[in-house]
Amino acid sequence: MGKLIPKIGLEIHLELNTESKMFCSCPNDSGEIHPNTNICEICTGQPGVLPVVNKKAIEYAIKLAKALNCKINNISYFARKNYFYPDLPKNYQISQYELPLATNGYLEFYLKGEFKKVRIRRIHLEEDTGKLIHYKDYTLVDFNRSGVPLLEIVTEPDIRSSEEAKEFVEELILIIRYLGVSNASPEKGEIRFEANLSVGEEEKLGTKVEIKNIGSIRSLKDAIEYEIKRQMNLLKKGEKIIQETRGFDENKRITYTQRIKEYEQDYRYFPEPDLPLLKLSDDYINNIPLPELPMQKRERYLKEFNLKFKESDILIKNKHLAEFFENVVSEVKY
């Protein structure tokens, strides 16, 4: 057996900070503590209602797609992703499938003094599900989160270690916060992670295992490290990896089997009949501005202020600190 190499792709779910939900006018408020308050007939899936697309969510999605060097499609459409779960009131999720909003991007970041590049396969819009609250003998459902605008970012399997995954996610969150499209707070569930991981020889992909619903960067790193070791040990023993969905136990810091992996055809995607094609003109896309992004700011600090990389990075990783620094420097008289 040759050298075993991990190949990791990430699926990142990001709640956008629009004022209202994705397809209705209910407030989008992640801080609401009273259950089933921000709900209506549309986001709870009542019969006969019609969704309306949130224009600001589309604008935010385009901003992030541009920042991640993606090709933004002039025509995309929403689809119904069918599955049955207690926190999904319609028994389907409005998402995008065959024609997503954006494709073929990339994100560059620094790791131990060198550039790394991870390709972005697709970015698409969808609606979030509700939230299950588990007790010892029963489970309750809170639909406040149901219908919140959700952006899914899917990478290619270009990541090779837990450290690369951590640095990639931290740079992505920094970009998101500079754009102002989300606070991307893992503690509030505004950003969640899934890792698709396989171990194989050289650049060949092995059998993919998906680790679902990871709630923090630390847990993402630990889950990847555990799963790499688990798969490598099985392969070295001559055993096969099963394609499956696994969860991550926050207390034991291990992954565990949840279910045998579903395939895309199991979701029975078909075009959402209540929403028209999403048509975006080049003028509309080009007129959505971007601020100075973290990588651009780093390069400017190195040239303009003659800072070392580590010094500029400390400032840039805190947007408010970077603004304070520039305001102070602008007042200095030479």
mmCIF file of N, CA, C and O in Angstrom, residues 71-123:
data_model
loop_
_atom_site.group_PDB
_atom_site.id
_atom_site.type_symbol
_atom_site.label_atom_id
_atom_site.label_comp_id
_atom_site.label_asym_id
_atom_site.label_seq_id
_atom_site.Cartn_x
_atom_site.Cartn_y
_atom_site.Cartn_z
ATOM 1 N N LYS A 71 -17.577 32.388 -10.732
ATOM 2 C CA LYS A 71 -18.369 32.750 -11.912
ATOM 3 C C LYS A 71 -19.821 32.832 -11.462
ATOM 4 O O LYS A 71 -20.389 31.855 -10.975
ATOM 5 N N ILE A 72 -20.430 33.995 -11.606
ATOM 6 C CA ILE A 72 -21.814 34.180 -11.194
ATOM 7 C C ILE A 72 -22.705 33.941 -12.401
ATOM 8 O O ILE A 72 -22.530 34.546 -13.457
ATOM 9 N N ASN A 73 -23.646 33.039 -12.253
ATOM 10 C CA ASN A 73 -24.493 32.649 -13.373
ATOM 11 C C ASN A 73 -25.622 33.653 -13.577
ATOM 12 O O ASN A 73 -26.303 34.021 -12.619
ATOM 13 N N ASN A 74 -25.788 34.066 -14.817
ATOM 14 C CA ASN A 74 -26.864 35.012 -15.124
ATOM 15 C C ASN A 74 -28.239 34.389 -14.914
ATOM 16 O O ASN A 74 -29.206 35.090 -14.605
ATOM 17 N N ILE A 75 -28.338 33.077 -15.095
ATOM 18 C CA ILE A 75 -29.599 32.379 -14.877
ATOM 19 C C ILE A 75 -29.370 31.220 -13.914
ATOM 20 O O ILE A 75 -28.467 30.405 -14.095
ATOM 21 N N SER A 76 -30.161 31.184 -12.863
ATOM 22 C CA SER A 76 -30.174 30.053 -11.944
ATOM 23 C C SER A 76 -31.622 29.831 -11.526
ATOM 24 O O SER A 76 -32.503 30.610 -11.883
ATOM 25 N N TYR A 77 -31.860 28.766 -10.798
ATOM 26 C CA TYR A 77 -33.234 28.562 -10.338
ATOM 27 C C TYR A 77 -33.252 27.778 -9.032
ATOM 28 O O TYR A 77 -32.286 27.120 -8.662
ATOM 29 N N PHE A 78 -34.386 27.897 -8.346
ATOM 30 C CA PHE A 78 -34.587 27.186 -7.088
ATOM 31 C C PHE A 78 -35.258 25.844 -7.354
ATOM 32 O O PHE A 78 -35.980 25.677 -8.330
ATOM 33 N N ALA A 79 -34.961 24.896 -6.466
ATOM 34 C CA ALA A 79 -35.510 23.550 -6.592
ATOM 35 C C ALA A 79 -36.041 23.094 -5.236
ATOM 36 O O ALA A 79 -35.706 23.663 -4.192
ATOM 37 N N ARG A 80 -36.856 22.054 -5.278
ATOM 38 C CA ARG A 80 -37.326 21.436 -4.046
ATOM 39 C C ARG A 80 -36.460 20.228 -3.724
ATOM 40 O O ARG A 80 -36.321 19.320 -4.541
ATOM 41 N N LYS A 81 -35.894 20.247 -2.532
ATOM 42 C CA LYS A 81 -35.093 19.127 -2.039
ATOM 43 C C LYS A 81 -35.965 18.381 -1.024
ATOM 44 O O LYS A 81 -36.242 18.874 0.062
ATOM 45 N N ASN A 82 -36.399 17.204 -1.396
ATOM 46 C CA ASN A 82 -37.400 16.483 -0.617
ATOM 47 C C ASN A 82 -36.759 15.546 0.407
ATOM 48 O O ASN A 82 -35.980 14.659 0.041
ATOM 49 N N TYR A 83 -37.079 15.761 1.665
ATOM 50 C CA TYR A 83 -36.754 14.793 2.706
ATOM 51 C C TYR A 83 -37.655 15.061 3.897
ATOM 52 O O TYR A 83 -38.296 16.108 3.992
ATOM 53 N N PHE A 84 -37.720 14.096 4.791
ATOM 54 C CA PHE A 84 -38.698 14.151 5.870
ATOM 55 C C PHE A 84 -37.967 14.197 7.213
ATOM 56 O O PHE A 84 -37.245 13.267 7.567
ATOM 57 N N TYR A 85 -38.169 15.297 7.914
ATOM 58 C CA TYR A 85 -37.536 15.476 9.207
ATOM 59 C C TYR A 85 -38.409 16.422 10.031
ATOM 60 O O TYR A 85 -39.055 17.326 9.461
ATOM 61 N N PRO A 86 -38.470 16.255 11.343
ATOM 62 C CA PRO A 86 -39.426 17.035 12.152
ATOM 63 C C PRO A 86 -39.254 18.548 12.051
ATOM 64 O O PRO A 86 -40.219 19.287 12.254
ATOM 65 N N ASP A 87 -38.018 19.038 11.778
ATOM 66 C CA ASP A 87 -37.806 20.491 11.748
ATOM 67 C C ASP A 87 -37.993 21.074 10.353
ATOM 68 O O ASP A 87 -37.677 22.234 10.111
ATOM 69 N N LEU A 88 -38.516 20.292 9.420
ATOM 70 C CA LEU A 88 -38.739 20.754 8.044
ATOM 71 C C LEU A 88 -40.241 20.744 7.790
ATOM 72 O O LEU A 88 -40.810 19.728 7.370
ATOM 73 N N PRO A 89 -40.930 21.868 8.015
ATOM 74 C CA PRO A 89 -42.399 21.849 8.037
ATOM 75 C C PRO A 89 -43.055 21.501 6.708
ATOM 76 O O PRO A 89 -44.151 20.942 6.682
ATOM 77 N N LYS A 90 -42.411 21.820 5.574
ATOM 78 C CA LYS A 90 -43.016 21.527 4.267
ATOM 79 C C LYS A 90 -42.699 20.117 3.774
ATOM 80 O O LYS A 90 -43.220 19.685 2.760
ATOM 81 N N ASN A 91 -41.783 19.425 4.487
ATOM 82 C CA ASN A 91 -41.239 18.138 4.034
ATOM 83 C C ASN A 91 -40.403 18.282 2.766
ATOM 84 O O ASN A 91 -40.127 17.309 2.078
ATOM 85 N N TYR A 92 -40.031 19.492 2.452
ATOM 86 C CA TYR A 92 -39.019 19.765 1.430
ATOM 87 C C TYR A 92 -38.369 21.098 1.771
ATOM 88 O O TYR A 92 -38.932 21.918 2.498
ATOM 89 N N GLN A 93 -37.174 21.286 1.263
ATOM 90 C CA GLN A 93 -36.427 22.524 1.458
ATOM 91 C C GLN A 93 -36.268 23.205 0.108
ATOM 92 O O GLN A 93 -35.925 22.551 -0.886
ATOM 93 N N ILE A 94 -36.529 24.513 0.039
ATOM 94 C CA ILE A 94 -36.267 25.256 -1.191
ATOM 95 C C ILE A 94 -34.778 25.564 -1.237
ATOM 96 O O ILE A 94 -34.236 26.242 -0.368
ATOM 97 N N SER A 95 -34.116 25.033 -2.267
ATOM 98 C CA SER A 95 -32.673 25.156 -2.391
ATOM 99 C C SER A 95 -32.342 25.387 -3.864
ATOM 100 O O SER A 95 -33.223 25.693 -4.667
ATOM 101 N N GLN A 96 -31.082 25.267 -4.228
ATOM 102 C CA GLN A 96 -30.662 25.316 -5.617
ATOM 103 C C GLN A 96 -29.849 24.058 -5.895
ATOM 104 O O GLN A 96 -29.128 23.579 -5.029
ATOM 105 N N TYR A 97 -29.959 23.541 -7.130
ATOM 106 C CA TYR A 97 -29.294 22.268 -7.418
ATOM 107 C C TYR A 97 -28.540 22.336 -8.738
ATOM 108 O O TYR A 97 -27.359 22.660 -8.778
ATOM 109 N N GLU A 98 -29.206 22.094 -9.849
ATOM 110 C CA GLU A 98 -28.508 21.972 -11.135
ATOM 111 C C GLU A 98 -27.918 23.295 -11.605
ATOM 112 O O GLU A 98 -26.844 23.322 -12.211
ATOM 113 N N LEU A 99 -28.617 24.397 -11.377
ATOM 114 C CA LEU A 99 -28.125 25.715 -11.777
ATOM 115 C C LEU A 99 -28.006 26.594 -10.537
ATOM 116 O O LEU A 99 -28.917 27.350 -10.204
ATOM 117 N N PRO A 100 -26.878 26.514 -9.825
ATOM 118 C CA PRO A 100 -26.695 27.344 -8.627
ATOM 119 C C PRO A 100 -26.349 28.781 -8.990
ATOM 120 O O PRO A 100 -26.081 29.105 -10.147
ATOM 121 N N LEU A 101 -26.311 29.626 -7.993
ATOM 122 C CA LEU A 101 -26.014 31.040 -8.209
ATOM 123 C C LEU A 101 -24.599 31.247 -8.742
ATOM 124 O O LEU A 101 -24.380 32.073 -9.633
ATOM 125 N N ALA A 102 -23.622 30.501 -8.213
ATOM 126 C CA ALA A 102 -22.222 30.746 -8.592
ATOM 127 C C ALA A 102 -21.427 29.446 -8.549
ATOM 128 O O ALA A 102 -21.734 28.530 -7.778
ATOM 129 N N THR A 103 -20.384 29.388 -9.382
ATOM 130 C CA THR A 103 -19.544 28.186 -9.475
ATOM 131 C C THR A 103 -18.086 28.583 -9.717
ATOM 132 O O THR A 103 -17.783 29.735 -10.029
ATOM 133 N N ASN A 104 -17.194 27.588 -9.595
ATOM 134 C CA ASN A 104 -15.798 27.681 -10.049
ATOM 135 C C ASN A 104 -15.044 28.884 -9.477
ATOM 136 O O ASN A 104 -14.504 29.710 -10.221
ATOM 137 N N GLY A 105 -14.981 28.971 -8.167
ATOM 138 C CA GLY A 105 -14.204 30.025 -7.523
ATOM 139 C C GLY A 105 -12.999 29.457 -6.791
ATOM 140 O O GLY A 105 -12.643 28.290 -6.948
ATOM 141 N N TYR A 106 -12.383 30.294 -5.965
ATOM 142 C CA TYR A 106 -11.271 29.823 -5.140
ATOM 143 C C TYR A 106 -11.025 30.822 -4.024
ATOM 144 O O TYR A 106 -11.410 31.990 -4.095
ATOM 145 N N LEU A 107 -10.375 30.319 -2.970
ATOM 146 C CA LEU A 107 -9.959 31.166 -1.851
ATOM 147 C C LEU A 107 -8.502 30.873 -1.557
ATOM 148 O O LEU A 107 -8.113 29.713 -1.381
ATOM 149 N N GLU A 108 -7.696 31.926 -1.497
ATOM 150 C CA GLU A 108 -6.293 31.799 -1.127
ATOM 151 C C GLU A 108 -6.110 32.258 0.316
ATOM 152 O O GLU A 108 -6.753 33.207 0.767
ATOM 153 N N PHE A 109 -5.223 31.583 1.026
ATOM 154 C CA PHE A 109 -4.939 31.943 2.417
ATOM 155 C C PHE A 109 -3.506 31.542 2.740
ATOM 156 O O PHE A 109 -2.883 30.749 2.025
ATOM 157 N N TYR A 110 -3.000 32.114 3.818
ATOM 158 C CA TYR A 110 -1.647 31.811 4.266
ATOM 159 C C TYR A 110 -1.676 30.697 5.310
ATOM 160 O O TYR A 110 -2.546 30.653 6.175
ATOM 161 N N LEU A 111 -0.706 29.791 5.219
ATOM 162 C CA LEU A 111 -0.510 28.788 6.243
ATOM 163 C C LEU A 111 0.990 28.571 6.413
ATOM 164 O O LEU A 111 1.675 28.155 5.472
ATOM 165 N N LYS A 112 1.490 28.920 7.585
ATOM 166 C CA LYS A 112 2.911 28.765 7.900
ATOM 167 C C LYS A 112 3.809 29.410 6.846
ATOM 168 O O LYS A 112 4.772 28.815 6.352
ATOM 169 N N GLY A 113 3.433 30.642 6.475
ATOM 170 C CA GLY A 113 4.285 31.435 5.603
ATOM 171 C C GLY A 113 4.159 31.161 4.120
ATOM 172 O O GLY A 113 4.904 31.741 3.325
ATOM 173 N N GLU A 114 3.221 30.297 3.711
ATOM 174 C CA GLU A 114 3.065 30.054 2.285
ATOM 175 C C GLU A 114 1.595 30.105 1.888
ATOM 176 O O GLU A 114 0.697 29.910 2.696
ATOM 177 N N PHE A 115 1.369 30.379 0.594
ATOM 178 C CA PHE A 115 0.016 30.452 0.061
ATOM 179 C C PHE A 115 -0.585 29.069 -0.083
ATOM 180 O O PHE A 115 0.072 28.129 -0.533
ATOM 181 N N LYS A 116 -1.850 28.935 0.266
ATOM 182 C CA LYS A 116 -2.644 27.758 -0.033
ATOM 183 C C LYS A 116 -3.860 28.209 -0.832
ATOM 184 O O LYS A 116 -4.340 29.331 -0.674
ATOM 185 N N LYS A 117 -4.356 27.324 -1.680
ATOM 186 C CA LYS A 117 -5.501 27.665 -2.523
ATOM 187 C C LYS A 117 -6.496 26.517 -2.495
ATOM 188 O O LYS A 117 -6.135 25.364 -2.736
ATOM 189 N N VAL A 118 -7.742 26.842 -2.174
ATOM 190 C CA VAL A 118 -8.822 25.856 -2.175
ATOM 191 C C VAL A 118 -9.872 26.303 -3.184
ATOM 192 O O VAL A 118 -10.350 27.438 -3.137
ATOM 193 N N ARG A 119 -10.215 25.406 -4.086
ATOM 194 C CA ARG A 119 -11.219 25.738 -5.094
ATOM 195 C C ARG A 119 -12.633 25.659 -4.503
ATOM 196 O O ARG A 119 -12.931 24.793 -3.682
ATOM 197 N N ILE A 120 -13.473 26.574 -4.956
ATOM 198 C CA ILE A 120 -14.883 26.590 -4.564
ATOM 199 C C ILE A 120 -15.688 25.973 -5.704
ATOM 200 O O ILE A 120 -15.661 26.465 -6.829
ATOM 201 N N ARG A 121 -16.377 24.883 -5.426
ATOM 202 C CA ARG A 121 -17.159 24.214 -6.467
ATOM 203 C C ARG A 121 -18.430 24.986 -6.807
ATOM 204 O O ARG A 121 -18.754 25.180 -7.964
ATOM 205 N N ARG A 122 -19.140 25.440 -5.748
ATOM 206 C CA ARG A 122 -20.422 26.122 -5.973
ATOM 207 C C ARG A 122 -20.822 26.915 -4.735
ATOM 208 O O ARG A 122 -20.387 26.625 -3.614
ATOM 209 N N ILE A 123 -21.644 27.923 -4.983
ATOM 210 C CA ILE A 123 -22.304 28.670 -3.912
ATOM 211 C C ILE A 123 -23.776 28.746 -4.283
ATOM 212 O O ILE A 123 -24.115 29.129 -5.409
#
